[in-house]
Amino acid sequence: MVDFKIHFLGTSSAVPTKERGMSCIGISYENVLAFFDCGEGSQRAINEAGLGFNKECVVFITHMHGDHVVGLLGLLQTMSMNRRQKKLHIFGPKGIVDFVRMNKAILKFGLTFEVLVSEIKPGLVYNNPKFRVFAAEAEHSTESFAYVFEEAEKPGKFNTKKALKLGIPEGPLWSKLQHGSRVVSPKNGESVRPEQVLGPSRKCKRIGISGDTRPSKKLMGFFKGCDVLVFDSTYSDVHAENARENKHSTSREAATFARKARVKKLILTHFSARYRSVSTLVRQARKEFPLSFAAHDGMVYDVSLES
Ligand SMILES: [Zn+2]
Ligand SMILES: [Zn+2]
């Protein structure tokens, strides 16, 4: 089973509370880390979660509000203190390149590793053999992106008996078939197609991360059918007006959105500091979508257990 987990590292909006730190979500996938947002103090939460600072890692910023981006500076410095050698790539909206460059210059910090920073557009943002990350425009008070983290397609099960029957001996030819290439049987000279020996390709899981946003039509298409959706849930029903004004969502709006987008599970986050407990928000959400849950700092969600 693959290691595929979501780590909730900071679940507060705007200001930290005793229980909740600033926005940061980590996805660990087979020893590769992807962070979504990096609010102040994220490096402390990353350390407490035991995720380490030297792994292969990539960072996606949703938007240039302090509570989502200021922690990058601390994270870079902590990584450097840990003698990181591996390159780090940061993706984000317009302004992210200047933010990193200028702060590095003003604070005069040297790094032990290379940092690449890219300003993104909606669409495919990042691609490696293990996973892909897509971005779409969210609806917030400044340019903001939502992200989808998608596992790379997994080929179907290789049927060794069939391969042998078709005259393909174990070895490099099996590997070629597993990677989608046709081969010729050394025994009978006949061509064998991958479909003849591979089962149906296995379903890739998709995780949606909304960042700060109103529920929007554009995001509805983007998040359709996600296995897990992590959505802005800044307010409860009584503060619905604040949600509209500040371009955030209530937990009920997040849940209505999740139901319509036919996602399998909803995890609420980015709670206003005015709520010590978020059980009211969860209750309101469950009226619309029963599979709604609240994130809390330090929570780990094991995606590999999802059927
Ligand atoms: Zn925020
Ligand atoms: Zn914001």
mmCIF file of C-alpha atoms and ligand atoms in Angstrom:
data_model
loop_
_atom_site.group_PDB
_atom_site.id
_atom_site.type_symbol
_atom_site.label_atom_id
_atom_site.label_comp_id
_atom_site.label_asym_id
_atom_site.label_seq_id
_atom_site.Cartn_x
_atom_site.Cartn_y
_atom_site.Cartn_z
ATOM 1 C CA MET A 1 0.000 0.000 0.000
ATOM 2 C CA VAL A 2 1.358 3.454 -0.882
ATOM 3 C CA ASP A 3 2.101 5.974 1.834
ATOM 4 C CA PHE A 4 -0.348 8.763 1.087
ATOM 5 C CA LYS A 5 -1.334 11.083 3.916
ATOM 6 C CA ILE A 6 -2.665 14.583 4.456
ATOM 7 C CA HIS A 7 -1.097 16.404 7.398
ATOM 8 C CA PHE A 8 -3.023 19.338 8.807
ATOM 9 C CA LEU A 9 -0.289 21.602 10.095
ATOM 10 C CA GLY A 10 -2.183 24.858 10.599
ATOM 11 C CA THR A 11 -5.957 25.295 10.546
ATOM 12 C CA SER A 12 -6.562 28.884 11.674
ATOM 13 C CA SER A 13 -7.486 31.845 9.510
ATOM 14 C CA ALA A 14 -5.864 35.281 9.803
ATOM 15 C CA VAL A 15 -4.456 34.982 13.342
ATOM 16 C CA PRO A 16 -3.132 32.035 15.327
ATOM 17 C CA THR A 17 -4.892 30.773 18.451
ATOM 18 C CA LYS A 18 -3.643 28.605 21.300
ATOM 19 C CA GLU A 19 -4.944 25.506 19.506
ATOM 20 C CA ARG A 20 -4.547 26.491 15.864
ATOM 21 C CA GLY A 21 -1.584 27.666 13.806
ATOM 22 C CA MET A 22 -1.544 29.484 10.486
ATOM 23 C CA SER A 23 -2.520 27.836 7.201
ATOM 24 C CA CYS A 24 -0.367 24.928 6.114
ATOM 25 C CA ILE A 25 -1.287 21.521 4.720
ATOM 26 C CA GLY A 26 1.251 18.838 3.876
ATOM 27 C CA ILE A 27 0.684 15.834 1.636
ATOM 28 C CA SER A 28 3.200 13.035 2.018
ATOM 29 C CA TYR A 29 3.335 10.645 -0.883
ATOM 30 C CA GLU A 30 5.936 7.877 -0.900
ATOM 31 C CA ASN A 31 8.566 9.994 0.820
ATOM 32 C CA VAL A 32 7.869 13.098 -1.283
ATOM 33 C CA LEU A 33 6.256 16.090 0.424
ATOM 34 C CA ALA A 34 3.961 18.705 -1.056
ATOM 35 C CA PHE A 35 3.050 21.667 1.125
ATOM 36 C CA PHE A 36 0.055 23.841 0.397
ATOM 37 C CA ASP A 37 0.511 27.289 1.954
ATOM 38 C CA CYS A 38 3.054 28.149 4.550
ATOM 39 C CA GLY A 39 1.706 30.517 7.193
ATOM 40 C CA GLU A 40 3.776 31.848 10.036
ATOM 41 C CA GLY A 41 5.229 29.115 12.237
ATOM 42 C CA SER A 42 4.714 26.337 9.689
ATOM 43 C CA GLN A 43 8.243 25.052 10.208
ATOM 44 C CA ARG A 44 7.416 24.325 13.845
ATOM 45 C CA ALA A 45 4.310 22.343 12.885
ATOM 46 C CA ILE A 46 6.273 20.475 10.189
ATOM 47 C CA ASN A 47 8.883 19.576 12.773
ATOM 48 C CA GLU A 48 6.283 18.414 15.289
ATOM 49 C CA ALA A 49 4.637 16.268 12.611
ATOM 50 C CA GLY A 50 8.012 14.588 12.065
ATOM 51 C CA LEU A 51 7.990 15.339 8.352
ATOM 52 C CA GLY A 52 11.618 16.446 8.251
ATOM 53 C CA PHE A 53 13.328 19.223 6.322
ATOM 54 C CA ASN A 54 15.544 17.254 3.971
ATOM 55 C CA LYS A 55 13.077 15.272 1.911
ATOM 56 C CA GLU A 56 12.196 15.783 -1.718
ATOM 57 C CA CYS A 57 9.681 18.575 -1.372
ATOM 58 C CA VAL A 58 7.629 21.108 -3.300
ATOM 59 C CA VAL A 59 5.580 24.064 -2.029
ATOM 60 C CA PHE A 60 2.371 25.507 -3.489
ATOM 61 C CA ILE A 61 1.097 28.873 -2.262
ATOM 62 C CA THR A 62 -2.577 29.678 -2.810
ATOM 63 C CA HIS A 63 -2.354 33.470 -2.462
ATOM 64 C CA MET A 64 -0.256 36.318 -1.166
ATOM 65 C CA HIS A 65 -2.014 36.966 2.148
ATOM 66 C CA GLY A 66 0.388 36.955 5.078
ATOM 67 C CA ASP A 67 -1.355 34.127 6.900
ATOM 68 C CA HIS A 68 -0.598 31.827 3.945
ATOM 69 C CA VAL A 69 2.885 32.860 2.883
ATOM 70 C CA VAL A 70 4.903 34.550 5.642
ATOM 71 C CA GLY A 71 6.059 31.192 7.054
ATOM 72 C CA LEU A 72 8.061 30.488 3.902
ATOM 73 C CA LEU A 73 10.950 32.565 5.200
ATOM 74 C CA GLY A 74 11.185 30.596 8.419
ATOM 75 C CA LEU A 75 10.823 27.329 6.570
ATOM 76 C CA LEU A 76 13.688 28.169 4.202
ATOM 77 C CA GLN A 77 15.918 29.157 7.103
ATOM 78 C CA THR A 78 15.070 26.058 9.137
ATOM 79 C CA MET A 79 15.776 23.873 6.102
ATOM 80 C CA SER A 80 19.122 25.588 5.735
ATOM 81 C CA MET A 81 19.934 25.105 9.443
ATOM 82 C CA ASN A 82 19.260 21.406 8.782
ATOM 83 C CA ARG A 83 21.821 21.513 5.964
ATOM 84 C CA ARG A 84 19.317 20.726 3.268
ATOM 85 C CA GLN A 85 20.970 19.930 -0.061
ATOM 86 C CA LYS A 86 17.997 19.072 -2.240
ATOM 87 C CA LYS A 87 16.504 21.714 -4.486
ATOM 88 C CA LEU A 88 13.160 23.216 -3.401
ATOM 89 C CA HIS A 89 10.583 24.417 -5.890
ATOM 90 C CA ILE A 90 7.957 26.958 -4.807
ATOM 91 C CA PHE A 91 4.895 27.698 -6.936
ATOM 92 C CA GLY A 92 2.466 30.526 -6.327
ATOM 93 C CA PRO A 93 0.576 33.495 -7.742
ATOM 94 C CA LYS A 94 1.986 36.741 -9.047
ATOM 95 C CA GLY A 95 4.255 38.303 -6.431
ATOM 96 C CA ILE A 96 5.741 35.078 -5.085
ATOM 97 C CA VAL A 97 8.987 35.502 -7.030
ATOM 98 C CA ASP A 98 9.578 39.044 -5.697
ATOM 99 C CA PHE A 99 8.498 38.042 -2.195
ATOM 100 C CA VAL A 100 11.187 35.357 -1.933
ATOM 101 C CA ARG A 101 13.872 37.295 -3.808
ATOM 102 C CA MET A 102 13.445 40.552 -1.863
ATOM 103 C CA ASN A 103 13.189 38.926 1.541
ATOM 104 C CA LYS A 104 16.271 36.866 0.848
ATOM 105 C CA ALA A 105 18.103 40.059 -0.068
ATOM 106 C CA ILE A 106 16.836 42.137 2.878
ATOM 107 C CA LEU A 107 17.371 39.435 5.478
ATOM 108 C CA LYS A 108 20.656 38.534 3.794
ATOM 109 C CA PHE A 109 20.229 34.843 4.247
ATOM 110 C CA GLY A 110 22.285 32.361 2.353
ATOM 111 C CA LEU A 111 20.817 28.931 1.766
ATOM 112 C CA THR A 112 22.446 25.523 1.626
ATOM 113 C CA PHE A 113 20.174 24.523 -1.264
ATOM 114 C CA GLU A 114 18.790 25.863 -4.504
ATOM 115 C CA VAL A 115 15.348 27.495 -4.446
ATOM 116 C CA LEU A 116 13.313 27.805 -7.614
ATOM 117 C CA VAL A 117 10.251 30.049 -7.542
ATOM 118 C CA SER A 118 7.595 30.092 -10.258
ATOM 119 C CA GLU A 119 4.475 32.168 -10.818
ATOM 120 C CA ILE A 120 1.714 29.926 -12.061
ATOM 121 C CA LYS A 121 -1.314 29.964 -14.325
ATOM 122 C CA PRO A 122 -4.388 27.732 -14.079
ATOM 123 C CA GLY A 123 -3.808 24.209 -15.409
ATOM 124 C CA LEU A 124 -1.129 21.615 -14.818
ATOM 125 C CA VAL A 125 1.450 23.161 -12.506
ATOM 126 C CA TYR A 126 3.638 20.301 -11.427
ATOM 127 C CA ASN A 127 4.326 16.816 -12.669
ATOM 128 C CA ASN A 128 6.575 14.069 -11.364
ATOM 129 C CA PRO A 129 6.410 10.288 -11.802
ATOM 130 C CA LYS A 130 4.425 9.972 -8.550
ATOM 131 C CA PHE A 131 1.854 12.765 -8.698
ATOM 132 C CA ARG A 132 0.593 15.818 -10.525
ATOM 133 C CA VAL A 133 -0.740 19.117 -9.195
ATOM 134 C CA PHE A 134 -3.270 21.257 -11.016
ATOM 135 C CA ALA A 135 -4.357 24.823 -10.231
ATOM 136 C CA ALA A 136 -7.604 26.717 -10.822
ATOM 137 C CA GLU A 137 -8.625 30.266 -10.016
ATOM 138 C CA ALA A 138 -10.431 30.581 -6.697
ATOM 139 C CA GLU A 139 -12.738 33.443 -5.748
ATOM 140 C CA HIS A 140 -11.077 35.507 -3.020
ATOM 141 C CA SER A 141 -10.250 39.158 -2.307
ATOM 142 C CA THR A 142 -6.930 38.819 -4.134
ATOM 143 C CA GLU A 143 -5.659 36.521 -6.878
ATOM 144 C CA SER A 144 -5.901 33.066 -5.355
ATOM 145 C CA PHE A 145 -5.480 29.504 -6.572
ATOM 146 C CA ALA A 146 -7.093 26.253 -5.555
ATOM 147 C CA TYR A 147 -5.142 23.055 -6.145
ATOM 148 C CA VAL A 148 -5.813 19.425 -6.966
ATOM 149 C CA PHE A 149 -3.208 16.834 -6.026
ATOM 150 C CA GLU A 150 -3.582 13.765 -8.230
ATOM 151 C CA GLU A 151 -1.772 10.448 -8.048
ATOM 152 C CA ALA A 152 -0.009 9.411 -11.248
ATOM 153 C CA GLU A 153 -1.873 6.770 -13.181
ATOM 154 C CA LYS A 154 -1.090 3.308 -11.921
ATOM 155 C CA PRO A 155 -0.925 0.536 -14.523
ATOM 156 C CA GLY A 156 -3.191 -2.445 -13.972
ATOM 157 C CA LYS A 157 -1.984 -5.709 -12.441
ATOM 158 C CA PHE A 158 0.483 -7.632 -14.590
ATOM 159 C CA ASN A 159 -0.717 -11.139 -15.377
ATOM 160 C CA THR A 160 2.460 -13.242 -15.343
ATOM 161 C CA LYS A 161 0.684 -16.460 -16.370
ATOM 162 C CA LYS A 162 -0.775 -14.816 -19.472
ATOM 163 C CA ALA A 163 2.606 -13.325 -20.389
ATOM 164 C CA LEU A 164 4.287 -16.723 -20.196
ATOM 165 C CA LYS A 165 1.478 -18.296 -22.191
ATOM 166 C CA LEU A 166 1.968 -15.685 -24.928
ATOM 167 C CA GLY A 167 5.633 -16.632 -25.105
ATOM 168 C CA ILE A 168 7.113 -13.656 -23.214
ATOM 169 C CA PRO A 169 9.776 -14.802 -20.745
ATOM 170 C CA GLU A 170 10.387 -13.019 -17.457
ATOM 171 C CA GLY A 171 12.852 -10.134 -17.833
ATOM 172 C CA PRO A 172 13.122 -6.831 -19.687
ATOM 173 C CA LEU A 173 10.192 -7.662 -21.984
ATOM 174 C CA TRP A 174 7.860 -7.839 -18.974
ATOM 175 C CA SER A 175 9.007 -4.437 -17.870
ATOM 176 C CA LYS A 176 8.371 -3.023 -21.362
ATOM 177 C CA LEU A 177 4.815 -4.373 -21.327
ATOM 178 C CA GLN A 178 4.263 -2.970 -17.817
ATOM 179 C CA HIS A 179 5.322 0.431 -19.093
ATOM 180 C CA GLY A 180 2.883 0.361 -21.979
ATOM 181 C CA SER A 181 5.031 -0.790 -24.918
ATOM 182 C CA ARG A 182 4.337 -3.580 -27.381
ATOM 183 C CA VAL A 183 6.862 -6.401 -27.531
ATOM 184 C CA VAL A 184 7.576 -9.293 -29.854
ATOM 185 C CA SER A 185 7.630 -12.799 -28.451
ATOM 186 C CA PRO A 186 11.090 -14.338 -28.913
ATOM 187 C CA LYS A 187 9.385 -17.750 -28.996
ATOM 188 C CA ASN A 188 6.827 -17.335 -31.773
ATOM 189 C CA GLY A 189 7.605 -13.901 -33.256
ATOM 190 C CA GLU A 190 4.125 -12.615 -32.496
ATOM 191 C CA SER A 191 3.445 -9.108 -31.297
ATOM 192 C CA VAL A 192 1.966 -8.752 -27.794
ATOM 193 C CA ARG A 193 0.100 -5.616 -26.687
ATOM 194 C CA PRO A 194 0.197 -4.363 -23.042
ATOM 195 C CA GLU A 195 -3.619 -4.699 -22.779
ATOM 196 C CA GLN A 196 -3.246 -8.450 -23.273
ATOM 197 C CA VAL A 197 -1.329 -8.885 -20.041
ATOM 198 C CA LEU A 198 -2.396 -5.885 -17.912
ATOM 199 C CA GLY A 199 -5.610 -5.578 -15.898
ATOM 200 C CA PRO A 200 -7.621 -2.329 -15.918
ATOM 201 C CA SER A 201 -5.529 0.642 -14.749
ATOM 202 C CA ARG A 202 -6.021 1.356 -11.067
ATOM 203 C CA LYS A 203 -7.895 4.434 -9.984
ATOM 204 C CA CYS A 204 -5.790 7.433 -9.001
ATOM 205 C CA LYS A 205 -6.932 9.381 -5.979
ATOM 206 C CA ARG A 206 -7.494 13.122 -6.104
ATOM 207 C CA ILE A 207 -7.281 15.573 -3.226
ATOM 208 C CA GLY A 208 -8.764 19.046 -3.601
ATOM 209 C CA ILE A 209 -7.455 22.033 -1.625
ATOM 210 C CA SER A 210 -9.500 25.195 -1.949
ATOM 211 C CA GLY A 211 -7.355 27.827 -0.211
ATOM 212 C CA ASP A 212 -9.372 30.946 0.701
ATOM 213 C CA THR A 213 -12.446 31.158 -1.487
ATOM 214 C CA ARG A 214 -16.161 31.525 -2.001
ATOM 215 C CA PRO A 215 -17.778 28.411 -3.440
ATOM 216 C CA SER A 216 -17.736 29.031 -7.201
ATOM 217 C CA LYS A 217 -18.872 27.417 -10.429
ATOM 218 C CA LYS A 218 -15.321 27.243 -11.696
ATOM 219 C CA LEU A 219 -14.210 25.307 -8.628
ATOM 220 C CA MET A 220 -17.213 22.997 -8.901
ATOM 221 C CA GLY A 221 -15.854 21.591 -12.162
ATOM 222 C CA PHE A 222 -12.300 21.566 -10.854
ATOM 223 C CA PHE A 223 -13.078 19.544 -7.725
ATOM 224 C CA LYS A 224 -15.724 17.239 -9.232
ATOM 225 C CA GLY A 225 -15.494 13.743 -7.760
ATOM 226 C CA CYS A 226 -12.448 14.358 -5.556
ATOM 227 C CA ASP A 227 -11.773 11.608 -3.002
ATOM 228 C CA VAL A 228 -11.111 14.213 -0.329
ATOM 229 C CA LEU A 229 -11.876 17.925 -0.508
ATOM 230 C CA VAL A 230 -10.283 20.331 1.964
ATOM 231 C CA PHE A 231 -12.305 23.526 1.877
ATOM 232 C CA ASP A 232 -12.372 27.050 3.336
ATOM 233 C CA SER A 233 -14.715 27.007 6.325
ATOM 234 C CA THR A 234 -13.920 30.295 7.996
ATOM 235 C CA TYR A 235 -17.378 31.029 9.395
ATOM 236 C CA SER A 236 -20.567 29.525 10.829
ATOM 237 C CA ASP A 237 -24.110 30.367 9.668
ATOM 238 C CA VAL A 238 -24.438 33.440 11.897
ATOM 239 C CA HIS A 239 -21.487 35.056 10.171
ATOM 240 C CA ALA A 240 -22.592 34.235 6.622
ATOM 241 C CA GLU A 241 -22.514 37.933 5.773
ATOM 242 C CA ASN A 242 -18.834 38.124 6.782
ATOM 243 C CA ALA A 243 -18.136 35.137 4.542
ATOM 244 C CA ARG A 244 -19.666 36.924 1.547
ATOM 245 C CA GLU A 245 -17.942 40.232 2.327
ATOM 246 C CA ASN A 246 -14.489 38.771 2.994
ATOM 247 C CA LYS A 247 -14.678 36.243 0.178
ATOM 248 C CA HIS A 248 -14.579 33.163 2.366
ATOM 249 C CA SER A 249 -17.079 30.335 2.948
ATOM 250 C CA THR A 250 -19.213 29.148 5.819
ATOM 251 C CA SER A 251 -19.025 25.478 6.784
ATOM 252 C CA ARG A 252 -22.548 24.999 5.396
ATOM 253 C CA GLU A 253 -21.570 26.586 2.072
ATOM 254 C CA ALA A 254 -18.505 24.327 1.921
ATOM 255 C CA ALA A 255 -20.710 21.284 2.578
ATOM 256 C CA THR A 256 -23.361 22.256 0.013
ATOM 257 C CA PHE A 257 -20.538 22.708 -2.479
ATOM 258 C CA ALA A 258 -19.056 19.293 -1.553
ATOM 259 C CA ARG A 259 -22.417 17.573 -2.074
ATOM 260 C CA LYS A 260 -22.943 19.190 -5.476
ATOM 261 C CA ALA A 261 -19.367 18.450 -6.546
ATOM 262 C CA ARG A 262 -19.957 14.802 -5.567
ATOM 263 C CA VAL A 263 -16.755 14.553 -3.577
ATOM 264 C CA LYS A 264 -16.418 11.576 -1.265
ATOM 265 C CA LYS A 265 -15.356 13.377 1.890
ATOM 266 C CA LEU A 266 -15.092 16.965 3.071
ATOM 267 C CA ILE A 267 -12.545 18.266 5.553
ATOM 268 C CA LEU A 268 -13.237 21.760 6.851
ATOM 269 C CA THR A 269 -10.353 24.083 7.727
ATOM 270 C CA HIS A 270 -9.221 27.747 8.001
ATOM 271 C CA PHE A 271 -11.445 28.501 10.997
ATOM 272 C CA SER A 272 -11.939 32.014 12.303
ATOM 273 C CA ALA A 273 -10.182 32.579 15.636
ATOM 274 C CA ARG A 274 -13.544 33.643 17.133
ATOM 275 C CA TYR A 275 -14.567 29.955 17.408
ATOM 276 C CA ARG A 276 -12.805 28.128 20.200
ATOM 277 C CA SER A 277 -14.703 24.970 19.297
ATOM 278 C CA VAL A 278 -15.817 24.258 15.740
ATOM 279 C CA SER A 279 -18.465 21.635 16.538
ATOM 280 C CA THR A 280 -21.263 24.057 15.575
ATOM 281 C CA LEU A 281 -19.604 24.498 12.185
ATOM 282 C CA VAL A 282 -19.387 20.729 11.708
ATOM 283 C CA ARG A 283 -23.010 20.257 12.744
ATOM 284 C CA GLN A 284 -24.164 22.888 10.240
ATOM 285 C CA ALA A 285 -22.057 21.285 7.510
ATOM 286 C CA ARG A 286 -23.404 17.773 8.180
ATOM 287 C CA LYS A 287 -26.947 18.966 7.554
ATOM 288 C CA GLU A 288 -25.887 19.436 3.929
ATOM 289 C CA PHE A 289 -23.225 16.738 3.582
ATOM 290 C CA PRO A 290 -22.927 14.073 6.294
ATOM 291 C CA LEU A 291 -19.340 13.159 5.438
ATOM 292 C CA SER A 292 -18.003 16.504 6.684
ATOM 293 C CA PHE A 293 -15.210 16.597 9.250
ATOM 294 C CA ALA A 294 -13.203 19.343 10.925
ATOM 295 C CA ALA A 295 -9.433 19.446 10.604
ATOM 296 C CA HIS A 296 -7.347 20.261 13.635
ATOM 297 C CA ASP A 297 -3.667 21.004 14.008
ATOM 298 C CA GLY A 298 -1.656 17.800 14.018
ATOM 299 C CA MET A 299 -4.438 15.742 12.396
ATOM 300 C CA VAL A 300 -3.237 13.161 9.874
ATOM 301 C CA TYR A 301 -5.626 11.749 7.317
ATOM 302 C CA ASP A 302 -4.559 8.491 5.688
ATOM 303 C CA VAL A 303 -5.718 8.697 2.079
ATOM 304 C CA SER A 304 -4.439 5.206 1.257
ATOM 305 C CA LEU A 305 -7.289 3.780 3.378
ATOM 306 C CA GLU A 306 -9.893 5.346 1.052
ATOM 307 C CA SER A 307 -11.492 2.705 -1.147
HETATM 308 ZN ZN ZN B 1 -6.522 32.974 4.926
HETATM 309 ZN ZN ZN B 2 -6.822 35.224 2.217
#
